[in-house]
Coordinates of C-alpha atoms in Angstrom, one line a residue:
M4 CA 10.9 -6.7 6.6
S5 CA 11.5 -3.8 9.0
P6 CA 9.2 -3.1 11.9
G7 CA 5.9 -1.5 10.9
A8 CA 6.4 -2.3 7.2
P9 CA 3.3 -3.5 5.4
E10 CA 2.8 -7.2 4.5
P11 CA 3.9 -7.9 1.0
G12 CA 1.1 -8.1 -1.6
P13 CA 0.3 -11.1 -3.7
D14 CA 3.4 -13.1 -4.5
L15 CA 5.1 -12.8 -7.8
A16 CA 3.8 -15.0 -10.6
G17 CA 5.4 -18.4 -10.2
D18 CA 9.2 -18.3 -9.8
A19 CA 9.8 -16.5 -13.2
H20 CA 12.5 -14.4 -11.7
P21 CA 16.2 -14.1 -12.7
I22 CA 18.5 -15.9 -10.2
V23 CA 21.8 -14.0 -10.2
P24 CA 24.6 -13.9 -7.6
R25 CA 25.2 -10.6 -5.8
R26 CA 28.8 -10.0 -4.9
V27 CA 28.1 -8.6 -1.5
A28 CA 30.6 -7.7 1.3
F29 CA 30.2 -7.2 5.0
D30 CA 32.3 -5.4 7.6
W31 CA 32.5 -7.4 10.8
E32 CA 34.7 -5.0 12.7
A33 CA 32.0 -3.7 15.1
T34 CA 29.9 -6.9 15.4
P35 CA 30.1 -8.3 18.9
L36 CA 30.4 -12.0 19.8
H37 CA 26.9 -12.0 21.2
W38 CA 25.3 -10.2 18.3
I39 CA 21.9 -10.6 19.9
P40 CA 22.5 -8.8 23.2
D41 CA 22.2 -11.0 26.3
E42 CA 21.0 -13.9 24.2
P43 CA 24.0 -16.3 23.8
T44 CA 21.7 -19.4 23.1
A45 CA 19.8 -17.7 20.3
T46 CA 23.0 -16.1 19.0
H47 CA 24.9 -19.5 18.8
V48 CA 21.9 -21.5 17.5
I49 CA 21.8 -19.2 14.5
N50 CA 25.7 -19.1 14.4
V51 CA 25.6 -22.9 13.5
L52 CA 24.8 -21.7 10.0
H53 CA 28.3 -20.3 9.7
L54 CA 29.7 -23.7 10.8
L55 CA 27.7 -25.7 8.2
L56 CA 27.4 -23.5 5.2
P57 CA 30.9 -22.8 3.9
A58 CA 31.6 -26.6 3.3
G59 CA 27.9 -27.4 2.6
E60 CA 27.4 -24.9 -0.1
R61 CA 30.7 -25.6 -1.7
W62 CA 29.4 -29.2 -1.9
F63 CA 26.2 -28.0 -3.5
V64 CA 28.1 -26.4 -6.2
K65 CA 30.3 -29.4 -6.9
V66 CA 27.3 -31.8 -7.1
F67 CA 25.5 -29.4 -9.4
K68 CA 28.5 -29.2 -11.6
E69 CA 28.4 -33.0 -11.9
G70 CA 24.7 -32.9 -12.9
L71 CA 24.8 -29.8 -15.1
P72 CA 25.6 -31.8 -18.3
L73 CA 22.4 -33.8 -17.8
V74 CA 20.2 -30.7 -17.8
T75 CA 18.5 -30.3 -21.2
D76 CA 16.0 -27.6 -20.3
P77 CA 17.5 -24.2 -21.1
E78 CA 15.5 -22.3 -18.4
L79 CA 16.5 -24.8 -15.7
R80 CA 20.1 -24.7 -16.9
R81 CA 20.1 -20.9 -16.5
D82 CA 18.6 -21.2 -13.0
V83 CA 21.0 -23.9 -12.0
K84 CA 24.0 -21.7 -13.0
G85 CA 22.4 -18.8 -11.0
F86 CA 21.9 -21.1 -8.0
M87 CA 25.5 -22.2 -8.2
G88 CA 26.7 -18.6 -8.3
Q89 CA 24.6 -17.6 -5.3
E90 CA 25.6 -20.6 -3.2
A91 CA 29.3 -20.0 -3.9
T92 CA 28.9 -16.5 -2.7
H93 CA 27.1 -17.7 0.5
S94 CA 29.9 -20.1 1.2
V95 CA 32.5 -17.3 1.1
Q96 CA 30.6 -14.8 3.2
H97 CA 29.8 -17.3 6.0
A98 CA 33.5 -18.4 6.0
Y99 CA 34.4 -14.7 6.8
V100 CA 32.2 -15.0 9.8
L101 CA 34.2 -17.9 11.0
D102 CA 37.3 -15.7 10.7
H103 CA 35.5 -13.1 12.8
L104 CA 34.6 -15.7 15.5
A105 CA 38.3 -16.8 15.6
Q106 CA 39.4 -13.2 16.1
Q107 CA 37.0 -13.1 19.1
Q108 CA 38.7 -16.1 20.6
L109 CA 36.1 -18.6 19.4
P110 CA 37.9 -20.9 17.0
T111 CA 35.7 -23.4 15.1
E112 CA 38.1 -25.8 13.4
A113 CA 37.5 -28.6 16.0
Y114 CA 33.9 -28.7 14.7
T115 CA 34.2 -27.7 11.1
K116 CA 36.8 -30.4 10.4
H117 CA 33.9 -33.0 10.8
V118 CA 31.6 -31.0 8.6
D119 CA 34.4 -30.9 5.9
F120 CA 34.8 -34.7 6.2
L121 CA 31.0 -35.2 5.8
F122 CA 30.8 -33.2 2.6
E123 CA 34.2 -33.9 1.1
K124 CA 34.6 -37.5 1.9
L125 CA 31.4 -39.2 2.9
L126 CA 29.4 -37.3 0.2
G127 CA 32.1 -36.8 -2.3
E128 CA 32.2 -37.6 -6.0
R129 CA 32.5 -41.4 -5.3
P130 CA 30.5 -43.4 -2.7
P131 CA 32.4 -44.0 0.5
F132 CA 33.8 -47.3 1.6
K133 CA 33.5 -48.7 -1.9
V134 CA 29.7 -49.0 -1.6
P135 CA 28.4 -50.7 -4.8
V136 CA 26.3 -47.8 -6.1
T137 CA 26.3 -46.7 -9.8
A138 CA 27.6 -43.2 -10.5
Q139 CA 24.1 -42.3 -11.7
E140 CA 22.4 -43.5 -8.5
W141 CA 25.0 -41.8 -6.3
L142 CA 24.4 -38.5 -8.1
R143 CA 20.7 -38.8 -7.8
F144 CA 21.0 -39.6 -4.1
R145 CA 23.1 -36.5 -3.5
L146 CA 20.7 -34.3 -5.5
S147 CA 17.9 -35.6 -3.4
L148 CA 19.8 -34.6 -0.3
I149 CA 20.3 -31.1 -1.6
A150 CA 16.7 -30.7 -2.5
A151 CA 15.7 -31.7 1.0
I152 CA 18.2 -29.3 2.6
E153 CA 16.9 -26.5 0.4
Q154 CA 13.4 -27.2 1.8
F155 CA 14.7 -26.1 5.2
T156 CA 16.8 -23.2 4.0
A157 CA 13.7 -21.8 2.2
V158 CA 11.7 -22.1 5.5
L159 CA 14.5 -20.5 7.5
G160 CA 15.0 -17.8 4.9
D161 CA 11.4 -16.8 5.0
W162 CA 11.4 -16.9 8.8
V163 CA 14.4 -14.5 9.2
L164 CA 12.8 -12.1 6.7
R165 CA 9.7 -12.0 9.0
A166 CA 11.5 -12.0 12.4
E167 CA 11.0 -8.4 13.4
T168 CA 11.7 -9.5 17.0
L169 CA 15.4 -9.7 16.1
E170 CA 15.5 -6.0 15.6
R171 CA 13.6 -5.3 18.7
A172 CA 16.1 -7.4 20.6
G173 CA 18.9 -5.2 19.3
A174 CA 20.5 -7.7 16.9
D175 CA 23.6 -6.4 15.2
E176 CA 22.6 -4.8 11.9
V177 CA 25.4 -6.2 9.8
M178 CA 24.7 -9.8 10.9
L179 CA 21.0 -9.3 10.4
D180 CA 21.7 -8.0 6.9
L181 CA 23.8 -11.1 6.1
L182 CA 21.1 -13.4 7.4
R183 CA 18.4 -11.7 5.5
W184 CA 20.3 -11.3 2.3
H185 CA 21.1 -15.0 2.4
G186 CA 17.5 -15.9 3.4
A187 CA 16.1 -13.8 0.6
E188 CA 18.3 -15.5 -1.9
E189 CA 17.2 -18.9 -0.5
V190 CA 13.6 -18.0 -1.1
E191 CA 14.5 -16.6 -4.5
H192 CA 16.0 -19.9 -5.6
R193 CA 13.8 -22.1 -3.5
S194 CA 12.7 -24.3 -6.4
V195 CA 15.9 -24.8 -8.2
A196 CA 17.4 -27.8 -6.3
F197 CA 14.0 -29.6 -6.3
D198 CA 13.6 -29.0 -10.1
M199 CA 17.1 -30.2 -10.6
Y200 CA 16.4 -33.4 -8.8
Q201 CA 13.1 -33.9 -10.6
H202 CA 14.9 -33.4 -13.9
C203 CA 17.8 -35.7 -13.2
G204 CA 16.3 -38.1 -10.7
G205 CA 14.5 -40.5 -13.0
S206 CA 10.7 -40.9 -13.2
G207 CA 7.7 -42.3 -11.5
L208 CA 7.6 -44.0 -8.1
P209 CA 11.4 -44.5 -7.9
R210 CA 12.0 -40.8 -8.3
Y211 CA 9.4 -40.0 -5.6
A212 CA 10.8 -42.7 -3.2
R213 CA 14.3 -41.3 -3.6
R214 CA 13.0 -37.8 -2.8
V215 CA 11.4 -39.1 0.4
E216 CA 14.6 -41.0 1.2
G217 CA 16.6 -37.7 0.9
M218 CA 14.4 -36.0 3.5
V219 CA 14.5 -39.1 5.8
V220 CA 18.3 -38.8 5.8
V221 CA 18.5 -35.0 5.9
A222 CA 16.1 -34.2 8.7
P223 CA 17.7 -36.1 11.6
V224 CA 21.3 -35.4 10.4
L225 CA 20.6 -31.7 10.3
A226 CA 19.0 -31.8 13.8
W227 CA 22.0 -33.6 15.2
L228 CA 24.5 -31.3 13.5
W229 CA 22.6 -28.3 14.8
I230 CA 22.5 -29.4 18.4
W231 CA 26.1 -30.5 18.3
G232 CA 27.1 -27.1 16.7
A233 CA 25.2 -25.0 19.2
S234 CA 26.6 -27.1 22.1
Y235 CA 30.1 -26.6 20.7
L236 CA 29.8 -22.8 20.3
I237 CA 28.3 -22.3 23.8
R238 CA 30.8 -24.5 25.5
N239 CA 33.7 -22.8 23.9
D240 CA 32.4 -19.2 24.1
P241 CA 35.1 -17.2 25.9
R242 CA 32.6 -14.8 27.4
L243 CA 30.6 -17.6 29.0
G244 CA 33.7 -19.2 30.4
G245 CA 32.2 -22.7 30.4
R246 CA 29.5 -21.7 32.8
T247 CA 26.6 -22.3 30.3
R248 CA 25.6 -25.3 28.3
Y249 CA 23.2 -25.6 25.4
S250 CA 19.8 -26.8 26.7
L251 CA 16.4 -27.4 25.2
R252 CA 14.9 -25.2 27.9
G253 CA 17.2 -22.3 26.9
H254 CA 16.4 -22.9 23.2
N255 CA 12.7 -22.9 23.9
R256 CA 13.0 -19.6 25.8
A257 CA 14.6 -18.1 22.7
V258 CA 11.8 -19.5 20.6
A259 CA 9.2 -18.0 22.9
K260 CA 10.8 -14.6 22.5
G261 CA 10.6 -14.9 18.7
L262 CA 14.4 -15.1 18.3
L263 CA 14.4 -18.6 16.8
P264 CA 11.9 -20.3 14.5
T265 CA 9.3 -22.5 16.2
W266 CA 9.6 -26.3 16.2
R267 CA 6.3 -26.3 14.4
E268 CA 7.6 -24.1 11.6
L269 CA 10.5 -26.5 11.1
G270 CA 8.6 -29.7 11.7
T271 CA 5.7 -29.1 9.3
A272 CA 8.1 -28.5 6.5
I273 CA 8.7 -32.2 6.4
P274 CA 5.2 -33.6 5.7
R275 CA 4.6 -30.9 3.2
Y276 CA 7.7 -32.1 1.3
F277 CA 6.4 -35.7 1.4
R278 CA 3.3 -34.8 -0.6
R279 CA 3.4 -36.2 -4.2
S280 CA 2.1 -32.9 -5.6
Y281 CA 4.5 -30.8 -3.6
H282 CA 6.6 -28.0 -5.2
P283 CA 8.8 -25.5 -3.3
S284 CA 7.2 -22.5 -5.0
Q285 CA 4.7 -22.9 -2.2
E286 CA 7.3 -21.9 0.4
G287 CA 7.6 -18.4 1.7
S288 CA 7.0 -15.2 -0.2
L289 CA 9.1 -14.5 -3.3
R290 CA 7.8 -10.9 -3.2
R291 CA 9.0 -10.4 0.3
A292 CA 12.5 -11.8 -0.6
V293 CA 12.8 -9.5 -3.7
E294 CA 11.7 -6.5 -1.7
Y295 CA 14.4 -7.2 0.9
L296 CA 17.1 -7.7 -1.7
A297 CA 16.1 -4.3 -3.1
A298 CA 16.6 -2.7 0.3
S299 CA 19.5 -4.8 1.7
P300 CA 22.5 -2.5 2.4
A301 CA 25.0 -5.1 1.2
A302 CA 23.0 -6.1 -1.9
R303 CA 22.5 -2.4 -2.8
A304 CA 26.2 -1.7 -2.4
A305 CA 27.0 -4.7 -4.6
A306 CA 24.5 -3.5 -7.3
G307 CA 26.1 -0.1 -7.1
A308 CA 29.6 -1.5 -7.6
V309 CA 28.4 -3.5 -10.6
G310 CA 26.8 -0.4 -12.1
R311 CA 29.9 1.8 -11.6
A312 CA 32.0 -0.9 -13.2
A313 CA 29.7 -1.1 -16.2
M314 CA 29.9 2.7 -16.7
S315 CA 33.7 2.9 -16.4

């Protein structure tokens, strides 16, 4: 939402909204390394997304492909396919940002090789180290992890759509459009991973316990990966020359300026998720997300390209 724009009205009814991938493209030629001027900590804390998402979202798609034959509800099946298309596009677009960082003398392979190992080996199609877990339970466990991760992506997506302070700080318009396009689609499909898990995860108390287990695993691992990633980027930033390190004090200064989400926003997402009655349709504003997707330069260009192709 741009500065001065009115707050969205009442949210759209439920999540009855078509989930379709948008074949967007971004031009990184003019985007500086510190795309939030004079704010390397805020820049690189957000840049951790680019380190995690290419491999992570490819993994989402692989796991959902495994589970898709189990989906008997036609509406959920349609949404799952839309989710998979959106996540595949997110993975590709964030990978392009890694190429852009490398062109600016900030290579990321020393970090991303560990992320690749996590998703491709430790969380691959078969349990690692020959752990005696049935194929059904291994799939359910991984679906529970994705549902928990998507809780945080919905919260972050809604935050970036509301974070007008990024514009006031002079954030690069192309990067801001990438983050908001992605954030809007995360809000748009906020319920799909949860519904997929609920559909395929069994029933009763075991299904709920496994959902809790997913969040118990995801929350600390994500925090660790994020701190490690931000530390890596700041330490290897050629413009900083090794003079700066990631610190909680620097992070909190960026939070106080409104350039990063508050710890409260992130932390309270966890107990909400633990409620037996919880559903992700309660997260964020679908109306705000849809309004941004209608205004996003990249999404509008993608829609225009589709329209021109259909008319030719």
